[in-house]
PDB file of C-alpha atoms in Angstrom:
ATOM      1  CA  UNK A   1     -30.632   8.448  -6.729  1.00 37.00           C
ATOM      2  CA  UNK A   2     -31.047   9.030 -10.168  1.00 40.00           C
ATOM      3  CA  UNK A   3     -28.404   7.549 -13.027  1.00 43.00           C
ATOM      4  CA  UNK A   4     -26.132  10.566 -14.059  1.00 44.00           C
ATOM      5  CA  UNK A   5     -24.929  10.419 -17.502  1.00 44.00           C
ATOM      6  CA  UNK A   6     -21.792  11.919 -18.407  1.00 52.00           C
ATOM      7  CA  UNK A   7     -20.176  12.638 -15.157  1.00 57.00           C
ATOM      8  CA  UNK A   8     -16.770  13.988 -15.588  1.00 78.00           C
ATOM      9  CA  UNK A   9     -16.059  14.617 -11.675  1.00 76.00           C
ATOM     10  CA  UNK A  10     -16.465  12.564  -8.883  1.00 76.00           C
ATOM     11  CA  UNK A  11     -16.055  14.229  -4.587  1.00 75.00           C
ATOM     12  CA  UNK A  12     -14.176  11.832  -2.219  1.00 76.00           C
ATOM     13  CA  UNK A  13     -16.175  12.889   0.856  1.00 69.00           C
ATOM     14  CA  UNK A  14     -14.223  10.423   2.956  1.00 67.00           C
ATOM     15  CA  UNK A  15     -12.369  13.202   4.650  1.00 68.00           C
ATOM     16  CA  UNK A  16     -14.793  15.789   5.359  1.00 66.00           C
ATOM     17  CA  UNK A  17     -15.040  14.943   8.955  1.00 61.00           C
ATOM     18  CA  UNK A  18     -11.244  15.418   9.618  1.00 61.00           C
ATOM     19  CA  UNK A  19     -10.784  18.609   7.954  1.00 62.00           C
ATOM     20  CA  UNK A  20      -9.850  20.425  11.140  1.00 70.00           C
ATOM     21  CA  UNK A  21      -6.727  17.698  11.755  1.00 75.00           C
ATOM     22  CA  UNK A  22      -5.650  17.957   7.970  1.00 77.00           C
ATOM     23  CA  UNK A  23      -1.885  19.765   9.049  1.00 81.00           C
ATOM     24  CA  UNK A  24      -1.259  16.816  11.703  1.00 84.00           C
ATOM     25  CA  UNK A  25      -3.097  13.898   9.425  1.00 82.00           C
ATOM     26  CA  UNK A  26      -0.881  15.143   6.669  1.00 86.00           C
ATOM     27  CA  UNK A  27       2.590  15.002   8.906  1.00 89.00           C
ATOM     28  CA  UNK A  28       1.555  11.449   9.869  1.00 88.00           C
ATOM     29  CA  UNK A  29       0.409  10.141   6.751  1.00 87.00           C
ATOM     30  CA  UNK A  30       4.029  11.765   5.091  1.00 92.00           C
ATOM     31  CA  UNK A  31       5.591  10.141   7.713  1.00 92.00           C
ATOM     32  CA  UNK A  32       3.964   6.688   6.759  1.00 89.00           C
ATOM     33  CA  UNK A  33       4.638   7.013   3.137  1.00 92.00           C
ATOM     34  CA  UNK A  34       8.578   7.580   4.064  1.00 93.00           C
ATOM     35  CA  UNK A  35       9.008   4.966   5.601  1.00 92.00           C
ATOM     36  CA  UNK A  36       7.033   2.958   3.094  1.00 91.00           C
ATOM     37  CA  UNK A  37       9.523   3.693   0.359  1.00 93.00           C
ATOM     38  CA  UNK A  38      12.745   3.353   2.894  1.00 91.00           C
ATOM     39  CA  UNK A  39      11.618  -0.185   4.267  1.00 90.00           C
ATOM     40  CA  UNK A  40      10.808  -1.354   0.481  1.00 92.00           C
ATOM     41  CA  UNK A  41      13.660   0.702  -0.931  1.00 92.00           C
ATOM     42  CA  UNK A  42      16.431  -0.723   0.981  1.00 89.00           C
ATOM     43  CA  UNK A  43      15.258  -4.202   0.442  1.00 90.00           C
ATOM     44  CA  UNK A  44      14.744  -3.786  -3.473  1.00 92.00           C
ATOM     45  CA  UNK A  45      18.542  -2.640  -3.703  1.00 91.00           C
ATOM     46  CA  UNK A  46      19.758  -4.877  -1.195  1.00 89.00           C
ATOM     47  CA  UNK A  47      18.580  -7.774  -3.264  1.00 90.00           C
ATOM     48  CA  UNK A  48      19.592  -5.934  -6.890  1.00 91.00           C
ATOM     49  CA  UNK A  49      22.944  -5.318  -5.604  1.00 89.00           C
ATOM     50  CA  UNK A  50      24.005  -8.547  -4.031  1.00 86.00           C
ATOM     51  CA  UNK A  51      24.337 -10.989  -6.246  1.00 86.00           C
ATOM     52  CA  UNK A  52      24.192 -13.382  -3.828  1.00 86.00           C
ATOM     53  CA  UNK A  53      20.751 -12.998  -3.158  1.00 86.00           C
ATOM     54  CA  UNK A  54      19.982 -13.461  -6.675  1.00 91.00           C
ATOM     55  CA  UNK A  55      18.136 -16.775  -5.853  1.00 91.00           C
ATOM     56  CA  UNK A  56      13.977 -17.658  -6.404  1.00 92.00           C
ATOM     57  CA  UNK A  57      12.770 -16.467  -2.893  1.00 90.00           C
ATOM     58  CA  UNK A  58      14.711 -12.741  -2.858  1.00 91.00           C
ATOM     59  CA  UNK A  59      13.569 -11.968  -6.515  1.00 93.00           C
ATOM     60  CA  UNK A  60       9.706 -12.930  -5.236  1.00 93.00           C
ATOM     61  CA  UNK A  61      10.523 -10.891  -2.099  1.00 91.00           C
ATOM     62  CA  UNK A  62      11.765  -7.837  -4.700  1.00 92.00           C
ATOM     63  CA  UNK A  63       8.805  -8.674  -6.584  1.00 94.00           C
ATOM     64  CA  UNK A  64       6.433  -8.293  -3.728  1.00 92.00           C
ATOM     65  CA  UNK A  65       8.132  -5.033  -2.346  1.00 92.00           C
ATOM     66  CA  UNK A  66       7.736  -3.400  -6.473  1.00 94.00           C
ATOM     67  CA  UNK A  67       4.157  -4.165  -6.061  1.00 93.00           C
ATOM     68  CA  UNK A  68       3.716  -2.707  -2.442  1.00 91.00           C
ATOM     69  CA  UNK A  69       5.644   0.641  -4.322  1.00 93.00           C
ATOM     70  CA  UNK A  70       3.169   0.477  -7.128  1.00 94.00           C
ATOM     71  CA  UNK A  71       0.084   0.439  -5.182  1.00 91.00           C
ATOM     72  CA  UNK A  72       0.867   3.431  -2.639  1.00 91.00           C
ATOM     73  CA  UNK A  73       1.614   5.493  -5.498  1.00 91.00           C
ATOM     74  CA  UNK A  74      -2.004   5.268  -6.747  1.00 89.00           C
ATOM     75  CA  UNK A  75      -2.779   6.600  -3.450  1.00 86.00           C
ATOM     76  CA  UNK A  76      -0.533   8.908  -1.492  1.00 89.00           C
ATOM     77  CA  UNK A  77       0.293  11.517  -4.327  1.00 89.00           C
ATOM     78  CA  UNK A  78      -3.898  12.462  -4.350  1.00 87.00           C
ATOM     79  CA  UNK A  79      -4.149  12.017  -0.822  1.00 84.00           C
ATOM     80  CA  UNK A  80      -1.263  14.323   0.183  1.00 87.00           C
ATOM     81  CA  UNK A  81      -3.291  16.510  -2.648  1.00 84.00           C
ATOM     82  CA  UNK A  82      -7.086  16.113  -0.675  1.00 81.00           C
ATOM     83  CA  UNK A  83      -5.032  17.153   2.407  1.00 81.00           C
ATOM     84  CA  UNK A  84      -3.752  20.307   1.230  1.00 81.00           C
ATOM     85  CA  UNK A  85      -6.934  21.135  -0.844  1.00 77.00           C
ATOM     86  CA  UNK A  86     -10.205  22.522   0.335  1.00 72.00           C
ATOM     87  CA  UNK A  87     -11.917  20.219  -2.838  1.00 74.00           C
ATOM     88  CA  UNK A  88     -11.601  16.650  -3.203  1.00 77.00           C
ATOM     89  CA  UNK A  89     -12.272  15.907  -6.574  1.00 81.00           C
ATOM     90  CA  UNK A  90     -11.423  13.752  -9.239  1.00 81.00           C
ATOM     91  CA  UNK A  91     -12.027  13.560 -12.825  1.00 83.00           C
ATOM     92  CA  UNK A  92     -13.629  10.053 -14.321  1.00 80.00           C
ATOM     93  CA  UNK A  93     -10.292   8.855 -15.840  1.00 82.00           C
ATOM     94  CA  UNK A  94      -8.416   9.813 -12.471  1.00 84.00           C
ATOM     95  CA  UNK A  95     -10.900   7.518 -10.173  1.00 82.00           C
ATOM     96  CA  UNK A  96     -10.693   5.008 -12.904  1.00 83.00           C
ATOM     97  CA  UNK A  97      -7.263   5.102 -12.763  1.00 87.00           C
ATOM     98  CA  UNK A  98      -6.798   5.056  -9.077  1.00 86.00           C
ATOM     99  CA  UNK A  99      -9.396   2.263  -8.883  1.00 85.00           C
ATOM    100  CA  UNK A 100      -7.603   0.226 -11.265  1.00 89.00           C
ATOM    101  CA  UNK A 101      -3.285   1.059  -9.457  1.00 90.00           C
ATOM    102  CA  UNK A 102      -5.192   0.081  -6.216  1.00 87.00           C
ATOM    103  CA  UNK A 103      -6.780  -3.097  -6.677  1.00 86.00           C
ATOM    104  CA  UNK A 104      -4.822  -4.446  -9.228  1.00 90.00           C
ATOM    105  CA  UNK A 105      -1.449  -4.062  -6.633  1.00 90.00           C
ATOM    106  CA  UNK A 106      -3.835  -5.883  -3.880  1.00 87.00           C
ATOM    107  CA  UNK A 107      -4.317  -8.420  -6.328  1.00 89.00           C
ATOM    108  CA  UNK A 108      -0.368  -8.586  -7.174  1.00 91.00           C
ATOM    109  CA  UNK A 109       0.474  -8.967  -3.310  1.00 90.00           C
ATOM    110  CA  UNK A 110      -1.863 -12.303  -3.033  1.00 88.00           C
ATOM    111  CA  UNK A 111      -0.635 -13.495  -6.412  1.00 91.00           C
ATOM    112  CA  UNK A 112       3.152 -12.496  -5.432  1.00 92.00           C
ATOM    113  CA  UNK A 113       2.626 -14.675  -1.626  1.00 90.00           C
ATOM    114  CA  UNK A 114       1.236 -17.643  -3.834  1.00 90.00           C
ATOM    115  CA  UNK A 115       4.431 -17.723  -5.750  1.00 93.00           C
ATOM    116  CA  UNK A 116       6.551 -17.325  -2.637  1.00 91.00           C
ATOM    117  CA  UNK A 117       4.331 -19.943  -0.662  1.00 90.00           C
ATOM    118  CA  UNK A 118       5.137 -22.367  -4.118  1.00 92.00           C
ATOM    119  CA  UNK A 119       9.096 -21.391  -3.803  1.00 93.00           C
ATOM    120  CA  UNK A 120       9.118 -22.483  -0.016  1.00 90.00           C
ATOM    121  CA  UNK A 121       6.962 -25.222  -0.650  1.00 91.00           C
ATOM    122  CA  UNK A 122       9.525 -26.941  -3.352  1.00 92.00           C
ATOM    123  CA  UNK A 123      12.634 -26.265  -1.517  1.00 91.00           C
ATOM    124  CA  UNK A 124      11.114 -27.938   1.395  1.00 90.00           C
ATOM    125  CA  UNK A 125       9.284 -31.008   0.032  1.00 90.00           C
ATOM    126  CA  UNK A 126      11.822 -31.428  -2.767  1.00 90.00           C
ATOM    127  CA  UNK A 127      15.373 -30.305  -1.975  1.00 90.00           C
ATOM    128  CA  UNK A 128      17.171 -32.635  -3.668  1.00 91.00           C
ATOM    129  CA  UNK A 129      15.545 -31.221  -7.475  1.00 92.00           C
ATOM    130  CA  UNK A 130      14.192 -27.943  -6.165  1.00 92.00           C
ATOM    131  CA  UNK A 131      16.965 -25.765  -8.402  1.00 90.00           C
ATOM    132  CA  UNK A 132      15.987 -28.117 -11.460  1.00 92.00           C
ATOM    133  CA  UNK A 133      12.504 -26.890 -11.159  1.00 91.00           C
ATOM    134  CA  UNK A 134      13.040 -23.424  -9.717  1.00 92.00           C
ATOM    135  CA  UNK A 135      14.881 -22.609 -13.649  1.00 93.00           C
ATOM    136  CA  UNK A 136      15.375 -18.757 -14.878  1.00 92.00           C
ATOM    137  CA  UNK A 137      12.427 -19.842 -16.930  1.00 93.00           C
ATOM    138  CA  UNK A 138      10.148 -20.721 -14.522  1.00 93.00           C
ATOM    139  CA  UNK A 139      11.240 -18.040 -12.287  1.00 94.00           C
ATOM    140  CA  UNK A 140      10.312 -15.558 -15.095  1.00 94.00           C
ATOM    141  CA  UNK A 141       7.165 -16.599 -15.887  1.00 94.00           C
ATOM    142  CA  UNK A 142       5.595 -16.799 -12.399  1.00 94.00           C
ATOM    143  CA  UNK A 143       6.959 -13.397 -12.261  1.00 94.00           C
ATOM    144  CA  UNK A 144       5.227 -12.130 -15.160  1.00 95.00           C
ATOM    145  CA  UNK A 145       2.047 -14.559 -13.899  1.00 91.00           C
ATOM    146  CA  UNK A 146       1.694 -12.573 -10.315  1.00 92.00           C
ATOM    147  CA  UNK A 147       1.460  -9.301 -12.655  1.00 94.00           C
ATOM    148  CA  UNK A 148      -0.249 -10.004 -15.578  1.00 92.00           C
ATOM    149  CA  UNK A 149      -3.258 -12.203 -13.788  1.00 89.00           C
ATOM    150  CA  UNK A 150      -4.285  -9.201 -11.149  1.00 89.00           C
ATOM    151  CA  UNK A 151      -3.943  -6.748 -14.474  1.00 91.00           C
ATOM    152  CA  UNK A 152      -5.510  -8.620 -16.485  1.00 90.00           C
ATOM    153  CA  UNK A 153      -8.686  -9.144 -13.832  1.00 85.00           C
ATOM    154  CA  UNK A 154      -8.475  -5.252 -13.186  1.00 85.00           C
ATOM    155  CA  UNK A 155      -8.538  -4.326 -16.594  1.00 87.00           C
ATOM    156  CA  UNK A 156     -12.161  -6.396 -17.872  1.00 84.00           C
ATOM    157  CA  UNK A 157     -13.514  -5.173 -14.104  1.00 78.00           C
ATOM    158  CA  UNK A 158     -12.765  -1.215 -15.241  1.00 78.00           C
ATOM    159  CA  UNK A 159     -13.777  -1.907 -18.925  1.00 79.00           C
ATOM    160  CA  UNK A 160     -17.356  -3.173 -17.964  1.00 74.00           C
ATOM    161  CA  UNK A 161     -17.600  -0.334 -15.777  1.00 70.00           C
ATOM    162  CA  UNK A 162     -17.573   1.637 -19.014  1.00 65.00           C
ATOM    163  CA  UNK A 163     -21.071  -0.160 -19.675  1.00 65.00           C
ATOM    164  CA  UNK A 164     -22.462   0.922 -16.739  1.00 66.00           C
ATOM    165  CA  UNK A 165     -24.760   3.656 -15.650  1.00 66.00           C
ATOM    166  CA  UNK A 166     -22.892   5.780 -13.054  1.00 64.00           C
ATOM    167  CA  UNK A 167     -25.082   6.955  -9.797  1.00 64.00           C
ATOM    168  CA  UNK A 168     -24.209  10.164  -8.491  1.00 65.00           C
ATOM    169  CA  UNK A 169     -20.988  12.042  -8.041  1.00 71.00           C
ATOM    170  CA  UNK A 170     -20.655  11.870  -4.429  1.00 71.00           C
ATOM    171  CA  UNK A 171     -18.042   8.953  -2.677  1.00 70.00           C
ATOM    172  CA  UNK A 172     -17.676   8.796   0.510  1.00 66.00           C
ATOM    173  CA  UNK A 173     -14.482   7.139   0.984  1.00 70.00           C
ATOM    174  CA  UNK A 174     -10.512   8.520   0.712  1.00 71.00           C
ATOM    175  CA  UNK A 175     -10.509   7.416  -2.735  1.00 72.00           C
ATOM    176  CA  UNK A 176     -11.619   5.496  -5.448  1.00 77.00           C
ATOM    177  CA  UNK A 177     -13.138   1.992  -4.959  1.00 70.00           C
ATOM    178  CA  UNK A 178     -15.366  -0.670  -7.240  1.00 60.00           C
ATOM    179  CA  UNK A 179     -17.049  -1.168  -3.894  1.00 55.00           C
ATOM    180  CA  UNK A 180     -18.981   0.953  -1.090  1.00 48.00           C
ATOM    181  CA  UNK A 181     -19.681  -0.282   2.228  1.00 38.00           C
ATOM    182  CA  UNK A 182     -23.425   0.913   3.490  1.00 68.00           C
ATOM    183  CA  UNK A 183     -23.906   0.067   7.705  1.00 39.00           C
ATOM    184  CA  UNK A 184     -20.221   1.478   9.115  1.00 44.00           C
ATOM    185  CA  UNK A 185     -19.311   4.547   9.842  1.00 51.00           C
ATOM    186  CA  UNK A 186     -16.976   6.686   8.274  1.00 55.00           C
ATOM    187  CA  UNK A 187     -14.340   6.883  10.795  1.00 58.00           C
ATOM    188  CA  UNK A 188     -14.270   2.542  10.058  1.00 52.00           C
ATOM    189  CA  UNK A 189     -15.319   2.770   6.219  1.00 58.00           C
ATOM    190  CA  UNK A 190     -11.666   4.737   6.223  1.00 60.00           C
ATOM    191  CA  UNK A 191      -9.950   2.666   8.305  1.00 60.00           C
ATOM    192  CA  UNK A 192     -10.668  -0.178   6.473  1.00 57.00           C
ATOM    193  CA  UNK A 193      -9.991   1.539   3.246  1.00 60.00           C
ATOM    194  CA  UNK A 194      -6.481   2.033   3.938  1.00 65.00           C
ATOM    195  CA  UNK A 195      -5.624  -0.169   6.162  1.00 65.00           C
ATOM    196  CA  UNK A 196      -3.707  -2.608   2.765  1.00 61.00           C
ATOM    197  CA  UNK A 197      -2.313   0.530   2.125  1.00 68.00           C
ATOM    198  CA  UNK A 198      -0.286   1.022   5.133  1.00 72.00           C
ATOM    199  CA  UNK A 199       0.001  -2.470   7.573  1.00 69.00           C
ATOM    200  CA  UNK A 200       1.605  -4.891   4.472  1.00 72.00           C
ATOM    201  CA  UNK A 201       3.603  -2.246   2.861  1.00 77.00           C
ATOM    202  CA  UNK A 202       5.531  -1.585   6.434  1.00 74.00           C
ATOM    203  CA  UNK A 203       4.934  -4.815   7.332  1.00 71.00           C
ATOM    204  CA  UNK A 204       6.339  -7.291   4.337  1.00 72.00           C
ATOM    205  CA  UNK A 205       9.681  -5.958   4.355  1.00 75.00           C
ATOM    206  CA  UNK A 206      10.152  -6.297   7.754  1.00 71.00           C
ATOM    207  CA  UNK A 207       8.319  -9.890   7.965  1.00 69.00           C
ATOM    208  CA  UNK A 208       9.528 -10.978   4.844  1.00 68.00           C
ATOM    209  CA  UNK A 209      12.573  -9.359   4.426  1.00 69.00           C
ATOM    210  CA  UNK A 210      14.823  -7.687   7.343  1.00 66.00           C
ATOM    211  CA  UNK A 211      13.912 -11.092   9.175  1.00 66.00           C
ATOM    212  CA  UNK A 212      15.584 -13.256   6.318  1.00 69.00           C
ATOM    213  CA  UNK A 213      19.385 -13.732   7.963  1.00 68.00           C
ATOM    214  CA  UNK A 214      21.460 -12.964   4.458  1.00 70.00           C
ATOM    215  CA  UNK A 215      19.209  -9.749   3.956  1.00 74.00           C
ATOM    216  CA  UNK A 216      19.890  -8.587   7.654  1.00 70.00           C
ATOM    217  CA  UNK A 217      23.317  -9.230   7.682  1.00 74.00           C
ATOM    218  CA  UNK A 218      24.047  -7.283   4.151  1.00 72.00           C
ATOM    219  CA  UNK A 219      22.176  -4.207   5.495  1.00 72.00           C
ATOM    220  CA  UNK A 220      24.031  -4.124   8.504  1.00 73.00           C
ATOM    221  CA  UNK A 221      27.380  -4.783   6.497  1.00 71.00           C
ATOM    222  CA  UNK A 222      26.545  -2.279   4.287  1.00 69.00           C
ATOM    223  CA  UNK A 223      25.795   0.113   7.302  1.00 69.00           C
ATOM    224  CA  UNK A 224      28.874  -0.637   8.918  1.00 71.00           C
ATOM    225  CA  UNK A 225      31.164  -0.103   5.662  1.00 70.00           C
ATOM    226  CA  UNK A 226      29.190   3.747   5.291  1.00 66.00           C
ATOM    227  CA  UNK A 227      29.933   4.711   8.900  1.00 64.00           C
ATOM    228  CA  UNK A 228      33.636   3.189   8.496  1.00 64.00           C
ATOM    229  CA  UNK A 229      34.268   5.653   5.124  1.00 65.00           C
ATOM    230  CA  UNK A 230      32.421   8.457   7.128  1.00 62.00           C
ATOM    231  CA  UNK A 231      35.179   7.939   9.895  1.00 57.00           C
ATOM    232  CA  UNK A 232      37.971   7.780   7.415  1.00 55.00           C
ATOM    233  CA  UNK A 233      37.159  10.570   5.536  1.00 58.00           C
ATOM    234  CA  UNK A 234      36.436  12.566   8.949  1.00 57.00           C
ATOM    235  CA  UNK A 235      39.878  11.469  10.124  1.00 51.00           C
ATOM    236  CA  UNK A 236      41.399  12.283   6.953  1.00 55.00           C
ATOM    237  CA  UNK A 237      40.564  16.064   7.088  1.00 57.00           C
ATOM    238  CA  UNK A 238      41.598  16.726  10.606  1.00 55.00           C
TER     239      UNK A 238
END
């Protein structure tokens, strides 16, 4: 294919073959994104509002759940968009963008499970000095190192792509990637595409987080103390 200079559009072809199934496809993928943002939701203000799960291994857990928030918004939104739209396009900044939310919260979740693997791995082999070394300090900055590394990488990856020749307008996947896949077919090239997008985001909070005994117990305490004010204020009227 020849190089095409000044390309301003790019088509995501990855959902041509499903364009009959859009209505249901959209329903389901709604569906997923829901309960994306409830599972990570609840968690994030579970640990914000308890103060007693201010400790190293709930802020990394926040941390983790932020990132899982920040990466399905660079791809839902123009998904729900593709669904609803007989063109799937995007403009050179938007796929640059996209590219750059995507990766860069991929890179965040690996950084964000080193940090937590570190946490456990201190308060197990050294109990005895683990909150000397776990500090407000140190805290912080492997907070700000599971960000800024995975940004940082992104950002010199999408600059050099500025140096590049691009190839064509056409990609056939759901949305934008530094990488194609050549041999599989498209049914499996989107499978695999989103499959980071969907399984960890679900999947962390509940692995992670509803499994952790002081997390489960302040849901359901705070699920009991709603249905208790319900039944008061129900009671109340009659």
């Amino acid at each position: 294919m020849d190089n095409v200079s000044g390309q301003k559009y790019f088509t995501l072809s990855g959902l041509n073959y499903v364009v009959q199934h859009r209505i249901v496809l959209f329903a389901l993928t709604l569906l997923c994104y829901s309960v994306i943002w409830m599972v990570n939701a609840a968690l994030i203000l579970t640990i914000i509002v308890d103060r007693k799960l201010h400790e190293p291994m709930y802020i990394f857990l926040c941390n983790l759940c932020i990132s899982a928030l920040y990466g399905t918004t660079g791809f839902y939104p123009k998904f729900f968009l593709d669904l609803l739209s007989g063109t799937h396009v995007i403009s050179y900044t938007g796929c640059l963008l996209q590219s750059f939310v995507i990766h860069s919260s991929s890179g965040t979740d690996f950084s964000n499970i080193a940090v937590m693997a570190y946490d456990r791995y201190v308060a197990i082999c050294y109990p005895l000095t683990y909150h000397s070394v776990m500090t407000t300090q140190r805290i912080t900055l492997l907070v700000a190192y599971s960000w800024l590394l995975p940004l940082f990488c992104m950002f010199m990856n999408t600059m050099s792509i500025f140096q590049t020749k691009l190839c064509g307008s056409l990609i056939p996947k759901l949305y934008c990637s530094n990488s194609l896949i050549r041999m599989l077919s498209q049914g499996l090239q989107n499978f695999m595409a989103i499959e980071f997008l969907v399984i960890p985001p679900v999947m962390n909070p509940l692995v992670y987080g509803f499994n952790l005994t002081k997390i489960r117990s302040r849901i359901c305490g705070l699920w009991r103390s709603k249905k208790k004010m319900s039944g008061a204020t129900q009671f109340g009227k009659e």
